[in-house]
XYZ file of C-alpha atoms in Angstrom:
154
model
C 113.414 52.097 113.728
C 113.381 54.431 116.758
C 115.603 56.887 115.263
C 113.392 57.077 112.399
C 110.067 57.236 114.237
C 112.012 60.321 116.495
C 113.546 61.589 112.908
C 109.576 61.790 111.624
C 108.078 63.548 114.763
C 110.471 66.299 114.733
C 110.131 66.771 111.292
C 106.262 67.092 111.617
C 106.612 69.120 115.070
C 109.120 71.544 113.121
C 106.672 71.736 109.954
C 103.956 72.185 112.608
C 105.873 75.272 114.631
C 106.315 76.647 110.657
C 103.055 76.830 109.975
C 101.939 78.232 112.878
C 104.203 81.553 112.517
C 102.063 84.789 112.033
C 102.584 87.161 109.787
C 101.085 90.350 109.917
C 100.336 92.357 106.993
C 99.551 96.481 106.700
C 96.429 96.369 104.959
C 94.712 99.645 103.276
C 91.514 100.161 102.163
C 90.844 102.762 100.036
C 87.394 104.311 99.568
C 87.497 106.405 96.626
C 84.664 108.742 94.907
C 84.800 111.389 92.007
C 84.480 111.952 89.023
C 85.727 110.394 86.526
C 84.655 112.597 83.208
C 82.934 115.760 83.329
C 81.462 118.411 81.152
C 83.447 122.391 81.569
C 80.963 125.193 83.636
C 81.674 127.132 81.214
C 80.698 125.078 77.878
C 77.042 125.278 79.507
C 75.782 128.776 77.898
C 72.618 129.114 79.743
C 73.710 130.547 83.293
C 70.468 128.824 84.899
C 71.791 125.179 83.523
C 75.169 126.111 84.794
C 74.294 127.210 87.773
C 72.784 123.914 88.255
C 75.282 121.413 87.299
C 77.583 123.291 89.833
C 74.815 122.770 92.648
C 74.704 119.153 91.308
C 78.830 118.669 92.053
C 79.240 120.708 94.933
C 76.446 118.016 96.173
C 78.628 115.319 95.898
C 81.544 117.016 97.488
C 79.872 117.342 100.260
C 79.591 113.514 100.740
C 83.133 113.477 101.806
C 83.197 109.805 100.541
C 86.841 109.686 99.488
C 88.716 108.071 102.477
C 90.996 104.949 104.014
C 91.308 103.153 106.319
C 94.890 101.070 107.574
C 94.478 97.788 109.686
C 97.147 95.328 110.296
C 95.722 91.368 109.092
C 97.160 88.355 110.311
C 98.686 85.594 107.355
C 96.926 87.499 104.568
C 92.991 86.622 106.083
C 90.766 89.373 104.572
C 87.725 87.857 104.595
C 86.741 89.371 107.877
C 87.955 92.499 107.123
C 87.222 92.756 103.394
C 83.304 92.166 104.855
C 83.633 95.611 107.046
C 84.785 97.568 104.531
C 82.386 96.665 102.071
C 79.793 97.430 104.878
C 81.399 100.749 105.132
C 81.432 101.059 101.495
C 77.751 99.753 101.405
C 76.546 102.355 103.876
C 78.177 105.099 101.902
C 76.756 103.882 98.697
C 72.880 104.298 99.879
C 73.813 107.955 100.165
C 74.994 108.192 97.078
C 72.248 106.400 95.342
C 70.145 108.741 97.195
C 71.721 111.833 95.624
C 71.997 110.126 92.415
C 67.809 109.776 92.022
C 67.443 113.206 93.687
C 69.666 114.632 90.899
C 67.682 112.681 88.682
C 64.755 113.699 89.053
C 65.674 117.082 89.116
C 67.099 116.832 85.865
C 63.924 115.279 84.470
C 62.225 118.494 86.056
C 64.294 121.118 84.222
C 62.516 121.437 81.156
C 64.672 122.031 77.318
C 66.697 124.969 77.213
C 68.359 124.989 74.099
C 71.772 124.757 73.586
C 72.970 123.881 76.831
C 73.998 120.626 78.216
C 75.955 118.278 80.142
C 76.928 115.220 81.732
C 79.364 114.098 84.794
C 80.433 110.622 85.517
C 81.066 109.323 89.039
C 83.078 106.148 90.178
C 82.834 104.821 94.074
C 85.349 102.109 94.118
C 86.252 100.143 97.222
C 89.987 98.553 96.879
C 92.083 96.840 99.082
C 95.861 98.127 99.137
C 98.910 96.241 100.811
C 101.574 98.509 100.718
C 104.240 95.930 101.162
C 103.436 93.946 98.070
C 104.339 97.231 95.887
C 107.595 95.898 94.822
C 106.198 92.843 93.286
C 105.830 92.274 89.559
C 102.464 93.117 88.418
C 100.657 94.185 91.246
C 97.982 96.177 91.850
C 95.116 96.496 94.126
C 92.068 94.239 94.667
C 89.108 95.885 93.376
C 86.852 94.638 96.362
C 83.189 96.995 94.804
C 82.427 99.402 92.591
C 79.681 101.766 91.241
C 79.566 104.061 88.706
C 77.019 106.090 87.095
C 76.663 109.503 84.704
C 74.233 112.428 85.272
C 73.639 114.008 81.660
C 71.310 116.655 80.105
C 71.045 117.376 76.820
């Protein structure tokens, strides 16, 4: 009976010292913004329109949005993590809403000029990357946010 009492301790301390064991995990977060479908400069005949829609991208540019970031998470626990980066991702966001209604608006003010137009969609997509699970069947990264809209005239 003592043997077996012994047998059943060290099993549970061994299961115990098991499931203590860290593993640590590269972990990238990718912060990605552009555009996904856009109209040519030059299908936009009127050179004021044109002029215009170029202001409007070279605006967004500027925002410098796209990045990543690499941080090494112990047994696969995002959570704290995941909540940074979509705090990050939430800061950056404001900013581009911010553009977004300014460009808006200024669209709204332009008036008709006939046979011009466009339109330009954007994507800002927060996703979390772990290089390491690459090799695995199926996998791609976790879609943590994301926000898209289109600026058009017609």
């Amino acid at each position: 009976m003592k043997r077996c009492k012994l047998f059943c301790a060290l099993i549970l301390a061994a299961s115990l010292f098991v499931s203590c064991e860290k593993e640590t995990t590269l972990t990238t977060y990718l912060f990605y913004f552009n555009e996904e479908d856009y109209s040519q400069p030059g299908e936009i005949a009127d050179p004021e329109i044109r002029a215009f829609y170029l202001d409007i991208r070279e605006g967004f540019s500027k925002l410098q949005a796209n990045d990543f970031w690499q941080i090494y998470v112990d047994n696969r626990k995002f959570g704290p993590e995941d909540e940074k980066a979509e705090a990050r991702f939430s800061a950056t966001l404001a900013t581009i809403k911010e553009y977004e209604a300014r460009y808006r608006k200024e669209i709204e003010d332009l008036g008709v000029h006939e046979g011009s137009s466009f339109h330009v969609k954007y994507v800002y997509r927060l996703s979390r990357d772990i290089p390491a699970d690459h090799f695995s069947d199926g996998y791609s990264p976790a879609i943590l946010q994301e926000y898209s809209f289109e600026l058009r005239y017609d």
